[in-house]
Coordinates of N, CA and C and ligand atoms in Angstrom, one line a residue:
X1 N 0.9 -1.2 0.0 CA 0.0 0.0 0.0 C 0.9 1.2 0.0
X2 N 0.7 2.0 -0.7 CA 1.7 3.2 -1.0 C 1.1 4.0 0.1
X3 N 2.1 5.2 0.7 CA 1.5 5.8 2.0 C 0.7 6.8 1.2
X4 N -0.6 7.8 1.7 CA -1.0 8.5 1.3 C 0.1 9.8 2.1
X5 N -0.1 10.8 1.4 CA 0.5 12.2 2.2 C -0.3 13.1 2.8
X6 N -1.7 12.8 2.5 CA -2.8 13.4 3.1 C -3.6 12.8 4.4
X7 N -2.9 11.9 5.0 CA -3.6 11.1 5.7 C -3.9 12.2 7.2
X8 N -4.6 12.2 8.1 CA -4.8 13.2 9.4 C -3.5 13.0 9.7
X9 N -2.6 12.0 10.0 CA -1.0 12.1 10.8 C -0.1 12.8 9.9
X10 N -0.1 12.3 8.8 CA 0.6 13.3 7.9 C 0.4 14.9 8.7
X11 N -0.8 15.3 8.5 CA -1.7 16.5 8.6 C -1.0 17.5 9.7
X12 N -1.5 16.5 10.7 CA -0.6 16.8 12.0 C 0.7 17.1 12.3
X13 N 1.6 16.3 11.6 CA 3.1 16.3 11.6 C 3.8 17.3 11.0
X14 N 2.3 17.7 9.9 CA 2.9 19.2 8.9 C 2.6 20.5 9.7
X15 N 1.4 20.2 11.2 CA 1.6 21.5 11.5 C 0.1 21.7 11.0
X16 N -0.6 21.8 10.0 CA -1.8 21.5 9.5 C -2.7 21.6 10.7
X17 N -2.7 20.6 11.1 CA -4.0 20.0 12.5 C -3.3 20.4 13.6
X18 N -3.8 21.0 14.6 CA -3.5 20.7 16.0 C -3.6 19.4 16.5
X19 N -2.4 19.0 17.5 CA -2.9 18.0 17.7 C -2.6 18.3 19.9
X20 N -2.8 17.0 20.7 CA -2.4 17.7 22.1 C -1.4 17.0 22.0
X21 N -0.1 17.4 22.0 CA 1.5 17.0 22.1 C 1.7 16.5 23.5
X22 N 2.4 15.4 23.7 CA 3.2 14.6 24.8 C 3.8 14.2 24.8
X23 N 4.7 14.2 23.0 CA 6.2 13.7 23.7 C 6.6 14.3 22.3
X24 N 7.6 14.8 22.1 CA 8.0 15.1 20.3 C 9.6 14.9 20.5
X25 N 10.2 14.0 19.7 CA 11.9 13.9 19.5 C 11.7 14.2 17.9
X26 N 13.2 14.0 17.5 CA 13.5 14.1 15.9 C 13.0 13.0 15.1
X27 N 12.8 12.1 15.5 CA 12.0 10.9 15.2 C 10.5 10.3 15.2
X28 N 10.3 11.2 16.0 CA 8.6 10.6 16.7 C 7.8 11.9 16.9
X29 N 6.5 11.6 17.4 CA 5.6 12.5 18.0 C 4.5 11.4 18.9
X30 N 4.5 11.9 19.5 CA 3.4 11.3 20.9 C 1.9 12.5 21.1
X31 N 0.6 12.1 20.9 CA -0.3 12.9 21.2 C -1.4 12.2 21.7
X32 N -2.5 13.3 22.4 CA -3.3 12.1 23.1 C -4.6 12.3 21.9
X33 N -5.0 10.5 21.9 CA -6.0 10.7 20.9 C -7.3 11.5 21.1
X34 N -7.8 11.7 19.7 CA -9.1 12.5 19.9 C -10.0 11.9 20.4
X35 N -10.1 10.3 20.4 CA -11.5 9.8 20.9 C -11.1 8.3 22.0
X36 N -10.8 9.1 23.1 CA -9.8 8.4 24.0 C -10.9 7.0 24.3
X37 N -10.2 5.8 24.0 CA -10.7 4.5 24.9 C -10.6 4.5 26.1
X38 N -9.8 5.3 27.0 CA -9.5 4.4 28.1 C -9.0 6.3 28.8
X39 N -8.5 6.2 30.1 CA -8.4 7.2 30.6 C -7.3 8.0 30.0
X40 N -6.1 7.2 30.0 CA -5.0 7.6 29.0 C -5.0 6.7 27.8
X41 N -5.1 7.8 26.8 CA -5.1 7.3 25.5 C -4.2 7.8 24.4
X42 N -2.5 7.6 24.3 CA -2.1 8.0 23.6 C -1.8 7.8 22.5
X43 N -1.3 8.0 21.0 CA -0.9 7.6 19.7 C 0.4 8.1 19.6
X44 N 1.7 7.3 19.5 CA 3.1 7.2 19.2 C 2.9 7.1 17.3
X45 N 3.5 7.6 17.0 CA 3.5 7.8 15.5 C 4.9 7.9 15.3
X46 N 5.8 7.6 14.0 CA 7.3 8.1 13.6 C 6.9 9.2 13.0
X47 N 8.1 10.2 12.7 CA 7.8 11.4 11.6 C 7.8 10.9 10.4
X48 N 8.3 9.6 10.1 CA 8.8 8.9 8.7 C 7.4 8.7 8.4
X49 N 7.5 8.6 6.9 CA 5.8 8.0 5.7 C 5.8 6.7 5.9
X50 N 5.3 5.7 6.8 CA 5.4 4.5 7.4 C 3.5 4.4 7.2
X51 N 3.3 3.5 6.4 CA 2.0 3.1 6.3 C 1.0 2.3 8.0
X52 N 2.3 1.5 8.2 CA 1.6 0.4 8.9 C 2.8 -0.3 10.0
X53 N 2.5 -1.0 10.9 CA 3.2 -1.7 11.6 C 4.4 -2.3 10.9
X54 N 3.6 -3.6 10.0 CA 4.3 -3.5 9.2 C 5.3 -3.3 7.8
X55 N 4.7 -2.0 7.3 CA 5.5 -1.1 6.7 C 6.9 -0.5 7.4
X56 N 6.5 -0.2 8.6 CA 7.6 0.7 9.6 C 8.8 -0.3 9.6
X57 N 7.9 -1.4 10.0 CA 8.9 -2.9 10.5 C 9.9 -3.3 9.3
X58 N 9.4 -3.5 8.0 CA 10.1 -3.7 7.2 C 11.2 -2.6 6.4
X59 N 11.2 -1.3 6.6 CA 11.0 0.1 5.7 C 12.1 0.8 6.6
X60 N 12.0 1.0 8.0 CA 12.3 2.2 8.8 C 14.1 1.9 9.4
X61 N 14.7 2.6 9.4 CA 16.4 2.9 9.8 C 16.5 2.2 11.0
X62 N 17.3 1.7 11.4 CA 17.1 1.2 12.4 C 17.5 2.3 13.7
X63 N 18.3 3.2 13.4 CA 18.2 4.8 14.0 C 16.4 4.8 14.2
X64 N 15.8 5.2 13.3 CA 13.8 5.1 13.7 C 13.1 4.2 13.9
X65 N 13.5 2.8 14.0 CA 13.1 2.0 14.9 C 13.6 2.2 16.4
X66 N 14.9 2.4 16.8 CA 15.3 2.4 18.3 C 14.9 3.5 18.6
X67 N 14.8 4.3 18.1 CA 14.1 6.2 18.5 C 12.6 5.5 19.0
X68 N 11.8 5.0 18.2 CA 10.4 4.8 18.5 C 10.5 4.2 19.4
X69 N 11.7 3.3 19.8 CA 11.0 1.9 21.1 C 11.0 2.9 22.0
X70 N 12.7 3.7 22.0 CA 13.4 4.3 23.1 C 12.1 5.4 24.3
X71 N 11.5 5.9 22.8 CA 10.4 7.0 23.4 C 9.7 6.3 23.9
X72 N 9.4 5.2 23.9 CA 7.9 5.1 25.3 C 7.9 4.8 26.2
X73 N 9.4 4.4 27.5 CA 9.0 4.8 28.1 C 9.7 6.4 28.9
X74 N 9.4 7.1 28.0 CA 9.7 8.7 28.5 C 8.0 8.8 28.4
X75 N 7.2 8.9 27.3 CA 5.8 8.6 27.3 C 4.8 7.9 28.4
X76 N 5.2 6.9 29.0 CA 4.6 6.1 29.8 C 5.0 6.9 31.4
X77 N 6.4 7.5 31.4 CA 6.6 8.1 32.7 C 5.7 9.5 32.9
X78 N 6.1 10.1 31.5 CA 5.2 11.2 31.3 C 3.7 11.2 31.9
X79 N 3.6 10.3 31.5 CA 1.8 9.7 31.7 C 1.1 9.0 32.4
X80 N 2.6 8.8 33.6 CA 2.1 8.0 35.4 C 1.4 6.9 34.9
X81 N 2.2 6.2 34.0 CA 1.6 4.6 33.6 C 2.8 3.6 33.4
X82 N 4.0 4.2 33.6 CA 5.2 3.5 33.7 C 4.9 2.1 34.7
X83 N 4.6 2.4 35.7 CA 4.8 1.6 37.1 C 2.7 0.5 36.7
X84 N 2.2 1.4 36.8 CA 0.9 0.8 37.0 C 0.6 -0.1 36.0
X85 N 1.0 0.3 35.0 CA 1.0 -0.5 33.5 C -0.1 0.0 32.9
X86 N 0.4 -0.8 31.4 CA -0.7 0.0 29.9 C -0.8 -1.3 29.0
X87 N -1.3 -1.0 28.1 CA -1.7 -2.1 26.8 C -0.7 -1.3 25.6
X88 N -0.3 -1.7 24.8 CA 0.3 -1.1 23.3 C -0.3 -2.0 22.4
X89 N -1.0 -1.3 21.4 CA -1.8 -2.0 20.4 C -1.9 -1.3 18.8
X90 N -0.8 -2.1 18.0 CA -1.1 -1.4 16.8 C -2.0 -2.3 15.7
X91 N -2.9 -1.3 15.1 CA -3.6 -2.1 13.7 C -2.6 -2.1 13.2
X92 N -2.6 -2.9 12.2 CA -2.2 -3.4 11.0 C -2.8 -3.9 9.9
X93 N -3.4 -2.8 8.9 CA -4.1 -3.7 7.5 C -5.4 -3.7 7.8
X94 N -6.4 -4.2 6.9 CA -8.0 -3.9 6.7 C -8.5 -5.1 8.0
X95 N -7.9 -6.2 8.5 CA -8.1 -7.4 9.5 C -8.3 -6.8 10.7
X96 N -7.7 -5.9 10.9 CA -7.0 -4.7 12.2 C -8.1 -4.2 12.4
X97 N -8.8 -3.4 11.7 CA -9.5 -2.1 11.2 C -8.8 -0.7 11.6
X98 N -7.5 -1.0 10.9 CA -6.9 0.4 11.0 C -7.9 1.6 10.5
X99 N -7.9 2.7 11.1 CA -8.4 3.8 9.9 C -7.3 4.5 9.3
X100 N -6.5 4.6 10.3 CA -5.5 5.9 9.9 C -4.4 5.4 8.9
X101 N -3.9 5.7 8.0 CA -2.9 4.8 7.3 C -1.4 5.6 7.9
X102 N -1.0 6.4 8.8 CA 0.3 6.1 9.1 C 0.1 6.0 10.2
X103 N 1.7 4.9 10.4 CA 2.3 3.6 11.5 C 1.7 4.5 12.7
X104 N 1.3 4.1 13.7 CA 1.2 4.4 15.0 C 0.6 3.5 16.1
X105 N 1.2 3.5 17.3 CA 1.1 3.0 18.3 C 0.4 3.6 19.2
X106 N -0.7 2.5 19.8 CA -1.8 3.0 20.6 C -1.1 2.6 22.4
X107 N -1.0 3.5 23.2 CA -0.7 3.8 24.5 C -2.0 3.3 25.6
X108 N -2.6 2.6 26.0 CA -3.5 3.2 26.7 C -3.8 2.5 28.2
X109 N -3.8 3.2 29.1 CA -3.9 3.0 30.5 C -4.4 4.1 31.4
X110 N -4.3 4.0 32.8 CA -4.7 4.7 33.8 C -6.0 4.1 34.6
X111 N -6.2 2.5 33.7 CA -7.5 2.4 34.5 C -6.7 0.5 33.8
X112 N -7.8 -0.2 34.8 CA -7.9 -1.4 34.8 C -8.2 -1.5 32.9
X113 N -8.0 -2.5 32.2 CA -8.1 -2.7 30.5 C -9.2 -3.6 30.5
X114 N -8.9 -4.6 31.4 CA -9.8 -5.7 31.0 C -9.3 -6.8 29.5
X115 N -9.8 -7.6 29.3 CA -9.6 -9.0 28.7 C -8.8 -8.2 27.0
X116 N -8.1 -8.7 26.7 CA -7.4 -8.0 25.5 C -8.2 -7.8 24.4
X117 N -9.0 -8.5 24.3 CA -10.1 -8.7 22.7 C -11.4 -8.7 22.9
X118 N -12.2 -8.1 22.4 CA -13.7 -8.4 22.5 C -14.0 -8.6 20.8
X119 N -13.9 -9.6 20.2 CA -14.2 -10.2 18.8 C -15.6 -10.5 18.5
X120 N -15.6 -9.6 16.8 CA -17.4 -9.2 16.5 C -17.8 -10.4 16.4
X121 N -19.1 -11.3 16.4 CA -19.2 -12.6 15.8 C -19.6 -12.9 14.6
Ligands
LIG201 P1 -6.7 3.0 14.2 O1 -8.1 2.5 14.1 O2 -5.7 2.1 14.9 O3 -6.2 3.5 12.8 O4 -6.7 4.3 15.1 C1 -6.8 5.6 14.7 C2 -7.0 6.5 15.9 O5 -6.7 7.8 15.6 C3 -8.4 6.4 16.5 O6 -8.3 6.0 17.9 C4 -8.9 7.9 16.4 O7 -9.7 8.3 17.5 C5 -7.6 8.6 16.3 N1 -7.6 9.9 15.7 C6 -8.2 10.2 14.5 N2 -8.0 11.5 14.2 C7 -7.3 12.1 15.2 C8 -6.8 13.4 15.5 N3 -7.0 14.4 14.7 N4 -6.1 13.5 16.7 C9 -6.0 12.5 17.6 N5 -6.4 11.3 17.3 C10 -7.1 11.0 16.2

């Protein structure tokens, strides 16, 4: 899948969108999502044109893969979820139901999660 350049992270990254910032290095950006699941709900994204989990995984420097791991937990301390613990959850692909087509990582904690999957039947 070729990345779109228009996608809302793109948008964001350009400055375009506001977004609420919580972590930005030369590699990444951290923001809390617009339609939070859970009490903390953040999105880890790279600045690189990375479609998907696995686009990033196959595609990205290994300089912006260690940047990406490195940032979360500066993110997780940031977010008094280091110690108590969180869930990390990326879609990947139309199975996923990704919407957004660039790579990002879902952050989310501050409250009990509950069972990992609730699958449609
Ligand atoms: P996914 O289904 O994994 O692609 O998740 C996309 C996430 O992006 C959803 O949780 C949306 O609520 C979130 N989202 C969409 N637009 C924005 C935005 N402008 N700012 C923050 N989060 C957004």
């Amino acid at each position: 899948m070729a990345y779109d350049s228009n996608n809302i992270f793109a948008r964001i990254l350009r400055g375009e969108i506001p977004c609420d910032k919580v972590y930005e290095d030369s590699h990444v950006l951290a923001f809390r999502d617009i339609r939070p699941h859970a009490k903390v709900h953040v999105l880890l994204i790279p600045k690189g044109p990375y479609v998907s989990l696995e686009d990033f995984s196959a595609r990205a420097s290994e300089a912006e893969i260690v940047a990406f791991h490195r940032a979360i937990p500066k993110i997780t301390a940031e977010l008094g979820v280091a110690v108590t613990g969180y869930r990390a959850i990326a879609n990947s692909g139309a199975d996923s139901h990704q919407e957004v087509p660039h790579y990002h990582l879902h952050l989310l904690g501050g409250q009990r999660l509950g069972p990992l999957l609730s699958l449609p039947h």
